[in-house]
Coordinates of C-alpha atoms and ligand atoms in Angstrom, one line a residue:
X1 CA 0.0 0.0 0.0
X2 CA 1.4 3.3 -1.1
X3 CA 1.4 6.1 1.5
X4 CA -0.2 8.7 -1.0
X5 CA -3.0 6.6 -2.4
X6 CA -5.5 4.3 -0.5
X7 CA -6.6 2.8 -3.9
X8 CA -3.5 1.1 -4.2
X9 CA -4.4 -1.0 -1.3
X10 CA -4.9 -4.7 -1.6
X11 CA -8.3 -6.0 -0.5
X12 CA -9.3 -9.5 -0.1
X13 CA -13.1 -10.3 -0.3
X14 CA -14.4 -13.4 1.4
X15 CA -18.1 -14.7 1.0
X16 CA -19.6 -17.8 -0.1
X17 CA -22.2 -15.9 -2.1
X18 CA -20.7 -15.2 -5.4
X19 CA -23.4 -12.4 -6.0
X20 CA -22.2 -10.7 -2.9
X21 CA -18.5 -10.9 -4.0
X22 CA -19.4 -9.5 -7.4
X23 CA -21.4 -6.6 -5.8
X24 CA -18.5 -5.6 -3.5
X25 CA -15.9 -6.0 -6.2
X26 CA -17.9 -3.6 -8.4
X27 CA -18.4 -1.1 -5.6
X28 CA -14.7 -1.1 -4.9
X29 CA -13.8 -0.8 -8.6
X30 CA -16.2 2.2 -9.0
X31 CA -14.4 3.7 -5.9
X32 CA -11.0 3.3 -7.8
X33 CA -9.5 0.2 -5.9
X34 CA -7.4 -1.5 -8.4
X35 CA -6.1 -4.5 -6.5
X36 CA -9.1 -6.7 -5.3
X37 CA -8.8 -10.5 -4.7
X38 CA -11.8 -12.8 -3.8
X39 CA -12.7 -16.2 -2.6
X40 CA -16.0 -18.0 -2.0
X41 CA -14.2 -20.6 0.1
X42 CA -13.4 -19.6 3.5
X43 CA -10.8 -22.4 3.8
X44 CA -8.6 -20.5 1.2
X45 CA -8.3 -17.4 3.2
X46 CA -5.3 -18.4 5.3
X47 CA -3.4 -19.3 2.2
X48 CA -4.5 -15.8 0.5
X49 CA -3.5 -14.0 3.4
X50 CA 0.0 -15.4 3.2
X51 CA 0.6 -15.2 -0.5
X52 CA -1.5 -12.0 -1.4
X53 CA -0.7 -10.2 1.8
X54 CA -4.0 -8.0 1.8
X55 CA -4.1 -4.6 3.4
X56 CA -7.8 -5.2 4.4
X57 CA -10.3 -8.2 4.6
X58 CA -14.0 -8.1 4.0
X59 CA -15.3 -11.3 5.5
X60 CA -18.6 -12.9 5.6
X61 CA -19.8 -14.4 8.9
X62 CA -22.0 -17.3 8.0
X63 CA -20.3 -19.6 5.5
X64 CA -20.1 -23.4 4.9
X65 CA -17.0 -25.5 6.2
X66 CA -15.5 -22.5 8.1
X67 CA -17.4 -19.6 9.6
X68 CA -16.2 -16.1 9.8
X69 CA -15.2 -16.4 13.5
X70 CA -13.0 -19.5 12.7
X71 CA -11.4 -17.6 10.0
X72 CA -10.6 -14.6 12.3
X73 CA -9.3 -17.1 14.8
X74 CA -7.0 -18.5 12.2
X75 CA -5.7 -15.0 11.1
X76 CA -5.2 -14.0 14.9
X77 CA -3.0 -17.1 15.2
X78 CA -1.1 -16.4 12.0
X79 CA -0.4 -12.7 13.0
X80 CA 1.0 -13.6 16.4
X81 CA 3.3 -16.0 14.6
X82 CA 4.8 -13.4 12.2
X83 CA 6.6 -10.6 13.5
X84 CA 6.6 -8.5 10.2
X85 CA 5.4 -5.0 11.0
X86 CA 3.2 -5.2 7.9
X87 CA 1.2 -7.9 9.2
X88 CA 0.7 -6.4 12.6
X89 CA -2.6 -4.5 11.9
X90 CA -4.7 -6.0 8.9
X91 CA -8.2 -4.7 9.5
X92 CA -11.1 -7.1 8.9
X93 CA -14.5 -5.8 8.3
X94 CA -17.1 -8.4 8.8
X95 CA -20.3 -8.6 6.4
X96 CA -23.4 -9.2 8.2
X97 CA -27.1 -9.9 7.2
X98 CA -29.2 -11.5 9.8
X99 CA -26.8 -12.1 12.6
X100 CA -27.6 -11.9 16.2
X101 CA -26.0 -9.2 18.4
X102 CA -24.2 -12.2 20.2
X103 CA -22.6 -13.3 17.0
X104 CA -21.5 -9.7 16.4
X105 CA -20.0 -9.9 19.8
X106 CA -18.1 -12.9 19.2
X107 CA -16.8 -11.4 15.8
X108 CA -15.5 -8.4 17.6
X109 CA -13.9 -10.5 20.4
X110 CA -12.3 -12.6 17.7
X111 CA -10.6 -9.6 16.1
X112 CA -13.1 -8.1 13.8
X113 CA -12.7 -4.1 13.3
X114 CA -16.0 -3.0 11.9
X115 CA -19.2 -4.3 10.4
X116 CA -21.0 -3.7 7.1
X117 CA -24.6 -4.7 6.9
X118 CA -26.2 -6.3 4.0
X119 CA -27.7 -5.0 1.7
X120 CA -24.6 -2.8 1.2
X121 CA -24.9 1.0 0.8
X122 CA -22.2 2.0 -1.5
X123 CA -21.2 5.2 0.3
X124 CA -20.9 3.4 3.6
X125 CA -18.9 0.5 2.1
X126 CA -16.2 3.0 0.6
X127 CA -16.1 5.1 3.7
X128 CA -15.6 2.4 6.1
X129 CA -12.9 0.6 3.9
X130 CA -11.2 4.2 3.5
X131 CA -11.1 4.8 7.1
X132 CA -9.7 1.5 8.2
X133 CA -7.2 1.7 5.5
X134 CA -6.1 5.1 6.8
X135 CA -5.9 3.8 10.2
X136 CA -3.6 1.0 8.9
X137 CA -1.4 3.4 7.2
X138 CA -0.9 5.4 10.4
X139 CA -0.4 2.4 12.3
X140 CA 2.4 1.2 9.9
X141 CA 4.2 4.7 9.9
X142 CA 3.9 4.6 13.8
X143 CA 5.3 1.0 13.9
X144 CA 8.3 2.1 11.6
X145 CA 9.0 5.1 13.9
X146 CA 8.6 3.1 16.9
X147 CA 11.3 0.6 15.5
X148 CA 13.8 3.4 14.7
X149 CA 13.3 5.0 18.2
X150 CA 13.8 1.7 19.8
X151 CA 17.0 1.5 17.8
X152 CA 18.2 4.9 18.7
X153 CA 17.4 4.3 22.5
X154 CA 19.4 1.1 22.2
X155 CA 22.4 2.8 20.7
X156 CA 22.2 5.8 23.0
X157 CA 21.8 3.7 26.1
X158 CA 25.0 1.8 24.9
X159 CA 27.1 4.8 24.5
X160 CA 25.9 6.2 27.8
X161 CA 26.7 3.0 29.6
X162 CA 30.0 3.0 27.7
X163 CA 30.9 6.6 28.9
X164 CA 29.5 5.8 32.3
X165 CA 31.8 3.0 32.7
X166 CA 34.7 4.9 31.4
X167 CA 34.0 7.8 33.9
X168 CA 33.4 5.8 36.9
X169 CA 36.2 3.3 36.3
X170 CA 38.4 6.3 35.7
X171 CA 37.7 8.2 38.9
X172 CA 37.8 5.1 40.9
X173 CA 41.2 4.0 39.5
X174 CA 42.6 7.4 39.5
X175 CA 42.4 7.5 43.2
X176 CA 44.2 4.2 43.6
X177 CA 46.7 5.0 40.7
X178 CA 47.7 8.4 42.5
X179 CA 48.4 6.8 45.6
X180 CA 50.5 4.3 43.6
X181 CA 52.7 7.1 42.2
X182 CA 55.0 7.5 45.2
X183 CA 55.9 3.9 45.8
X184 CA 56.1 3.3 42.1
X185 CA 58.7 6.1 41.7
X186 CA 60.8 4.4 44.5
X187 CA 60.3 1.1 42.8
X188 CA 61.2 2.2 39.3
X189 CA 64.3 4.1 40.7
X190 CA 65.6 1.3 42.7
X191 CA 65.1 -1.2 40.0
X192 CA 67.1 1.1 37.6
X193 CA 69.9 1.6 40.2
X194 CA 70.1 -2.1 40.6
X195 CA 70.5 -2.5 36.9
X196 CA 73.1 -0.1 36.8
X197 CA 75.0 -1.7 39.8
X198 CA 74.8 -5.3 39.3
X199 CA 77.3 -7.2 37.3
X200 CA 76.2 -10.8 37.8
X201 CA 74.0 -11.3 34.7
X202 CA 71.9 -13.7 36.5
X203 CA 70.8 -11.0 39.0
X204 CA 70.9 -8.3 36.3
X205 CA 68.1 -10.3 34.5
X206 CA 66.0 -10.2 37.6
X207 CA 66.5 -6.4 37.8
X208 CA 65.5 -6.0 34.4
X209 CA 62.3 -8.0 35.0
X210 CA 61.6 -5.9 38.1
X211 CA 62.4 -2.7 36.0
X212 CA 60.2 -3.7 33.0
X213 CA 57.1 -4.6 35.4
X214 CA 57.6 -1.1 37.1
X215 CA 57.6 0.6 33.8
X216 CA 54.3 -1.1 32.8
X217 CA 52.8 -0.1 36.2
X218 CA 53.8 3.5 35.3
X219 CA 52.1 3.4 32.1
X220 CA 48.9 1.9 33.4
X221 CA 48.8 4.5 36.1
X222 CA 49.4 7.3 33.8
X223 CA 46.6 6.1 31.5
X224 CA 44.1 5.8 34.4
X225 CA 45.2 9.3 35.6
X226 CA 44.6 10.8 32.2
X227 CA 41.3 9.0 31.9
X228 CA 40.2 10.7 35.1
X229 CA 41.8 14.0 34.6
X230 CA 39.3 16.9 34.3
X231 CA 41.5 20.0 33.7
X232 CA 42.4 21.3 30.3
X233 CA 45.9 20.2 29.2
X234 CA 48.5 22.7 28.8
X235 CA 49.6 24.2 25.6
X236 CA 53.2 25.2 25.1
X237 CA 55.5 25.3 21.8
X238 CA 56.5 21.9 21.6
X239 CA 59.1 20.4 19.3
X240 CA 58.2 16.9 17.9
X241 CA 61.8 15.7 17.9
X242 CA 62.6 15.6 21.6
X243 CA 58.9 14.2 22.5
X244 CA 59.7 11.3 19.9
X245 CA 63.2 10.6 21.4
X246 CA 61.9 11.0 24.9
X247 CA 59.3 8.3 24.2
X248 CA 61.6 5.8 22.6
X249 CA 64.1 6.4 25.4
X250 CA 61.6 5.4 27.9
X251 CA 60.9 2.1 26.4
X252 CA 64.6 1.9 25.2
X253 CA 65.5 -0.9 27.4
X254 CA 62.5 -3.2 26.8
X255 CA 62.9 -2.5 22.9
X256 CA 66.7 -3.3 23.0
X257 CA 66.1 -6.6 25.0
X258 CA 63.4 -7.8 22.8
X259 CA 65.4 -7.3 19.9
X260 CA 63.3 -4.6 18.3
X261 CA 65.3 -2.4 15.6
X262 CA 64.1 1.2 16.1
X263 CA 64.6 3.8 13.4
X264 CA 63.7 7.6 14.0
X265 CA 63.7 9.9 11.2
X266 CA 62.6 13.4 12.0
X267 CA 62.7 15.8 9.2
X268 CA 64.6 19.1 9.9
X269 CA 62.5 22.3 10.1
X270 CA 59.2 21.0 11.4
X271 CA 57.7 23.9 13.1
X272 CA 56.7 23.6 16.6
X273 CA 53.3 22.5 17.8
X274 CA 51.1 24.2 20.2
X275 CA 50.8 21.0 22.5
X276 CA 50.8 19.5 25.8
X277 CA 54.2 17.7 25.5
X278 CA 53.3 15.3 28.4
X279 CA 50.4 14.3 26.6
X280 CA 52.1 13.7 23.2
X281 CA 54.7 11.7 25.0
X282 CA 52.0 9.5 26.6
X283 CA 50.5 8.9 23.0
X284 CA 53.8 7.9 21.5
X285 CA 54.6 5.7 24.7
X286 CA 51.2 3.9 24.1
X287 CA 51.9 3.4 20.5
X288 CA 55.2 2.1 21.1
X289 CA 54.2 -0.2 23.8
X290 CA 51.4 -1.8 21.4
X291 CA 53.9 -2.2 18.8
X292 CA 56.5 -3.8 20.9
X293 CA 53.9 -6.0 22.5
X294 CA 52.4 -7.0 19.0
X295 CA 55.9 -8.1 17.9
X296 CA 56.8 -10.0 21.1
X297 CA 56.0 -13.4 19.9
X298 CA 57.2 -13.1 16.6
X299 CA 60.4 -14.1 15.0
X300 CA 63.0 -11.4 13.9
X301 CA 63.2 -9.0 12.2
X302 CA 61.2 -6.9 14.4
X303 CA 61.2 -3.3 13.2
X304 CA 59.7 -0.2 14.7
X305 CA 60.0 3.2 12.7
X306 CA 59.0 6.6 13.8
X307 CA 59.0 9.3 10.8
X308 CA 58.0 12.7 11.3
X309 CA 57.4 15.2 8.5
X310 CA 56.1 18.7 7.8
X311 CA 53.3 19.0 5.5
X312 CA 53.5 22.8 4.7
X313 CA 50.3 22.8 2.4
X314 CA 48.1 21.0 5.1
X315 CA 49.6 22.9 7.8
X316 CA 50.2 19.7 9.7
X317 CA 53.0 17.7 11.3
X318 CA 52.6 14.2 10.2
X319 CA 54.0 11.3 12.5
X320 CA 53.9 7.7 11.3
X321 CA 54.5 5.0 13.8
X322 CA 55.0 1.8 12.0
X323 CA 55.9 -1.6 13.2
X324 CA 56.6 -5.1 11.2
X325 CA 54.3 -7.0 13.6
X326 CA 51.3 -9.4 12.6
X327 CA 48.9 -6.8 11.6
X328 CA 45.4 -6.2 12.8
X329 CA 42.4 -7.9 11.5
X330 CA 39.7 -5.9 10.2
X331 CA 37.1 -6.8 12.8
X332 CA 39.6 -5.6 15.4
X333 CA 40.5 -2.4 13.6
X334 CA 37.1 -1.3 13.7
X335 CA 37.1 -1.4 17.6
X336 CA 40.6 -0.7 18.6
X337 CA 39.9 3.1 19.7
X338 CA 37.0 1.9 21.9
X339 CA 37.8 2.4 25.7
X340 CA 38.4 -0.8 27.3
X341 CA 38.6 -2.8 23.9
X342 CA 41.6 -5.2 24.1
X343 CA 42.6 -8.5 22.7
X344 CA 45.1 -9.1 25.3
X345 CA 44.5 -11.6 28.0
X346 CA 43.2 -10.4 31.4
X347 CA 46.0 -8.7 33.2
X348 CA 47.9 -7.9 30.0
X349 CA 46.1 -4.9 28.6
X350 CA 43.5 -2.5 29.9
X351 CA 42.2 -1.6 26.3
X352 CA 42.6 2.3 27.2
X353 CA 45.9 3.0 25.4
X354 CA 44.5 3.9 22.0
X355 CA 41.2 5.4 23.2
X356 CA 43.3 7.8 25.2
X357 CA 45.6 8.6 22.4
X358 CA 42.7 9.4 20.0
X359 CA 41.2 11.6 22.7
X360 CA 44.5 13.4 23.3
X361 CA 45.1 13.9 19.8
X362 CA 41.8 14.9 19.0
X363 CA 41.9 17.5 21.8
X364 CA 44.9 18.9 20.1
X365 CA 42.9 19.4 16.8
X366 CA 44.7 16.5 15.3
X367 CA 43.7 13.0 13.9
X368 CA 45.1 9.5 14.4
X369 CA 44.2 6.7 11.9
X370 CA 45.4 3.2 11.6
X371 CA 46.3 1.1 8.5
X372 CA 47.2 -2.5 8.8
X373 CA 48.1 -5.4 6.7
X374 CA 48.0 -9.0 8.2
X375 CA 51.5 -10.6 8.2
X376 CA 53.0 -7.2 7.2
X377 CA 52.5 -4.9 10.1
X378 CA 50.7 -1.8 11.3
X379 CA 51.0 1.9 10.9
X380 CA 49.6 4.6 12.9
X381 CA 49.5 8.2 11.4
X382 CA 49.0 11.1 13.7
X383 CA 48.6 14.6 12.2
X384 CA 48.8 17.6 14.5
X385 CA 48.3 21.1 13.4
X386 CA 51.6 23.1 13.7
X387 CA 52.0 26.7 14.9
X388 CA 51.9 29.4 12.4
X389 CA 55.3 30.7 13.3
X390 CA 58.3 30.1 11.0
X391 CA 60.2 26.7 10.9
X392 CA 62.5 25.9 13.8
X393 CA 65.8 24.4 13.3
X394 CA 66.0 20.9 14.0
X395 CA 66.1 19.8 17.6
X396 CA 69.4 19.9 18.9
X397 CA 68.8 18.7 22.3
X398 CA 67.9 15.0 21.5
X399 CA 70.7 14.6 19.0
X400 CA 73.4 16.3 21.1
X401 CA 76.2 13.7 21.8
X402 CA 76.5 13.0 25.6
X403 CA 78.8 15.5 27.2
X404 CA 80.9 14.7 30.3
X405 CA 78.9 15.5 33.5
X406 CA 80.2 18.4 35.4
X407 CA 80.1 17.4 39.2
X408 CA 77.7 19.7 41.2
X409 CA 76.3 20.0 44.6
X410 CA 72.7 19.2 44.6
X411 CA 70.0 19.4 47.1
X412 CA 67.2 16.7 47.0
X413 CA 64.1 17.8 48.6
X414 CA 61.3 15.2 49.1
X415 CA 59.1 14.2 52.2
X416 CA 59.1 10.8 50.7
X417 CA 62.3 9.2 52.1
X418 CA 62.4 6.4 49.5
X419 CA 62.2 8.8 46.5
X420 CA 64.6 11.2 48.1
X421 CA 67.1 8.4 48.6
X422 CA 66.8 7.0 45.2
X423 CA 67.0 10.5 43.5
X424 CA 70.2 11.3 45.6
X425 CA 71.8 7.9 44.8
X426 CA 71.0 8.3 41.1
X427 CA 72.6 11.8 41.0
X428 CA 75.6 10.6 43.1
X429 CA 76.3 7.9 40.7
X430 CA 76.6 10.7 37.9
X431 CA 79.4 12.2 40.1
X432 CA 77.3 14.9 41.7
X433 CA 77.5 15.4 45.6
X434 CA 74.0 15.2 47.1
X435 CA 72.1 16.0 50.3
X436 CA 68.7 15.3 51.3
X437 CA 66.0 17.2 53.1
X438 CA 62.6 15.9 53.9
X439 CA 60.9 19.3 53.8
X440 CA 61.3 23.0 52.9
X441 CA 62.3 24.0 56.3
X442 CA 65.1 21.6 56.6
X443 CA 66.2 22.4 53.1
X444 CA 66.4 26.0 54.0
X445 CA 68.6 25.4 57.0
X446 CA 70.8 23.1 54.9
X447 CA 71.1 26.1 52.2
X448 CA 72.1 28.4 55.1
X449 CA 75.0 25.9 56.1
X450 CA 76.6 25.5 52.6
X451 CA 76.5 26.3 48.9
X452 CA 74.4 24.4 46.5
X453 CA 74.4 24.4 42.7
X454 CA 71.1 22.8 42.2
X455 CA 67.9 22.1 43.9
X456 CA 65.7 19.1 42.9
X457 CA 62.5 19.5 44.9
X458 CA 59.1 18.0 45.5
X459 CA 56.1 20.5 45.3
X460 CA 54.0 18.9 48.1
X461 CA 55.6 18.5 51.4
X462 CA 54.5 18.9 55.0
X463 CA 55.9 21.6 57.3
X464 CA 56.8 24.0 54.3
X465 CA 55.9 22.9 50.9
X466 CA 57.5 23.5 47.5
X467 CA 55.8 26.8 46.9
X468 CA 56.8 28.6 50.4
X469 CA 60.2 27.0 50.1
X470 CA 60.7 28.5 46.7
X471 CA 59.6 31.9 47.8
X472 CA 61.9 31.8 50.9
X473 CA 64.9 30.6 48.6
X474 CA 64.1 33.7 46.2
X475 CA 64.2 36.0 49.0
X476 CA 67.2 34.6 50.8
X477 CA 69.3 32.9 48.2
X478 CA 68.8 34.8 45.0
X479 CA 71.8 33.3 43.4
X480 CA 69.6 29.8 43.2
X481 CA 67.4 31.5 40.6
X482 CA 67.2 29.3 37.7
X483 CA 68.6 26.4 39.5
X484 CA 65.4 24.6 40.5
X485 CA 63.9 21.3 39.2
X486 CA 60.4 20.5 40.5
X487 CA 58.9 17.0 40.8
X488 CA 55.2 17.2 41.1
X489 CA 52.6 14.5 41.7
X490 CA 50.5 13.7 38.8
X491 CA 47.3 15.5 39.5
X492 CA 48.3 19.2 39.2
X493 CA 45.8 21.7 40.6
X494 CA 45.5 25.1 38.8
X495 CA 47.3 26.8 41.6
X496 CA 50.3 24.5 41.3
X497 CA 50.5 24.8 37.5
X498 CA 50.3 28.5 37.8
X499 CA 53.1 28.3 40.5
X500 CA 55.3 26.3 38.3
X501 CA 54.7 28.7 35.4
X502 CA 55.6 31.5 37.6
X503 CA 58.9 29.9 38.7
X504 CA 59.8 29.1 35.1
X505 CA 61.6 26.1 36.4
X506 CA 61.6 22.8 34.7
X507 CA 59.5 20.2 36.2
X508 CA 58.7 16.4 35.9
X509 CA 55.7 14.5 36.7
X510 CA 56.1 11.6 39.2
X511 CA 56.6 8.8 38.8
X512 CA 59.5 9.7 36.5
X513 CA 62.4 8.0 34.9
X514 CA 65.8 8.5 36.5
X515 CA 67.1 9.2 33.0
X516 CA 64.7 12.1 32.7
X517 CA 65.9 13.5 36.0
X518 CA 69.5 13.1 35.2
X519 CA 69.0 14.8 31.7
X520 CA 67.2 17.9 33.2
X521 CA 70.1 18.2 36.0
X522 CA 72.7 18.0 33.2
X523 CA 70.9 20.7 31.1
X524 CA 70.7 23.0 34.2
X525 CA 74.3 22.2 35.1
X526 CA 75.3 22.9 31.6
X527 CA 73.6 26.2 31.8
X528 CA 75.6 27.0 35.0
X529 CA 78.6 26.1 33.1
X530 CA 77.6 28.4 30.1
X531 CA 77.2 31.3 32.7
X532 CA 73.3 31.5 32.4
Ligands
ATP1 N1 50.7 -2.1 16.7 C1 49.5 -3.0 16.8 N2 49.6 -4.2 16.2 C2 48.8 -5.2 16.5 N3 47.7 -4.9 17.2 C3 47.5 -3.8 17.9 C4 48.5 -2.8 17.7 N4 48.2 -1.7 18.5 C5 47.1 -1.9 19.0 N5 46.6 -3.2 18.7 C6 45.4 -3.9 19.1 O1 44.4 -2.9 19.7 C7 44.1 -3.3 20.9 C8 43.8 -2.1 21.7 O2 44.9 -1.5 22.0 P1 44.9 -0.5 23.3 O3 46.4 0.2 23.3 O4 43.7 0.5 23.3 O5 44.8 -1.4 24.5 P2 45.9 -2.4 24.8 O6 47.2 -2.3 24.5 O7 45.1 -3.8 24.7 O8 45.7 -2.3 26.5 P3 46.5 -1.0 27.3 O9 47.3 -0.3 26.2 O10 45.4 -0.2 28.1 O11 47.5 -1.6 28.1 C9 45.1 -4.4 21.6 O12 44.7 -5.1 22.5 C10 45.7 -5.0 20.1 O13 44.8 -6.0 19.7
MG2 MG1 48.1 -0.5 24.4

């Protein structure tokens, strides 16, 4: 039945009296109905209902073999059995001559929708048929709408549940994760120091395992914290090169021990990005960790390449992270950016990595896509808008050859004794002289006793926290200006952020790698040497 034209409706006439059938047929034809089918044998109705699929049925009540009521009952059963929306409402008009009111009652109860009394009156016949067909049409469009609505509700609910799950899990885990940061930093540092000091290969292997496990914990904790983090990420002029090198460096050890060949190719002259370097770092670490994991069980060669290019026409920096791993099946590709989607066994992956990557890249106004070929490998392509300013010279920092470390006197300030100890030892092993204070007040008194070249300080401490400590140092020891490195807990409040910006001091987020601390210390030490 077409929506715009009732006369295209299919009508089935059932009456054992041929004369009646002919009469109704003529009436309908005169009213313009073009699709009319008839039968005088009520036993044929069910078959016709199935094959002809009428939009409306005219049904006599008193017939031999099978009366109208029985036909109605057959139709009711049939309609229950089929779930097609088209069959959900097929109006039946019962034709009555000398039937009793009880018979009419029974017909209504069996599913009849209206009556036409013989002898038929043309106008009434056409009117009632027209009305019921309109009802059917409305019913059908309502049904379609309902189904569409059902579908929408289902999809929305699913999305809501998904995002709720993410939000609740996120804030729940962030609380735990945050608590883990300090012990993790100590664990990470101790494991690294162990690796550096041991000589027996048997124990070195153990230290490596501890170190790798700690690294993995750090990544998990970072991801959880990112997930739950509410505040706006920072935006600073960020060179891509050092971020790439930094991320590789963080995983260098694991990559090397698993025999992954890493190649980095950063084109010179890529303009800086206006970005959050920590987030970009995290994106890369997640991608590199995925690639490394994907290649874990495969025979060599395991190759990982990071290529960065400037596309001046599009105004983007393009970063390709390609591995020679097993590739990702299409069905998996479709879902890898979903939060909590993982193919890794329980305990090996949270499924958060790529969803966070996409979130962070899109927050930067960029995009991340994946291309993969089974048996060949996978390539993630990130595009990030570059700042409008002129091109920067190639990053010198990351490619600079290691210079000999100038021994310095360094004050380490942290209320977590284990962290302070690990930092002090790591710096001492570089040749520096270190002392430890567990709060600002103690640090001030040490500074009063002897000269220090550098201060590495926590920001949140009892008695006197980093902010008050820094203010006091500015007042009493102005020579230490520009000689501070701060370590902060992961969740930065706005005040703390503003404080750090005001000081202009470089800072690292705990838990951080000892290598990062050493690098920063060396940079500041070099600045001192350069007379800065
Ligand atoms: N380079 C890759 N090669 C093959 N499969 C990959 C690669 N990167 C991601 N995948 C697939 O995508 C899935 C989702 O990755 P995602 O980083 O989001 O979570 P995860 O690595 O499983 O867990 P998490 O990163 O939270 O520890 C992985 O489980 C893996 O099946
Ligand atoms: Mg991952």
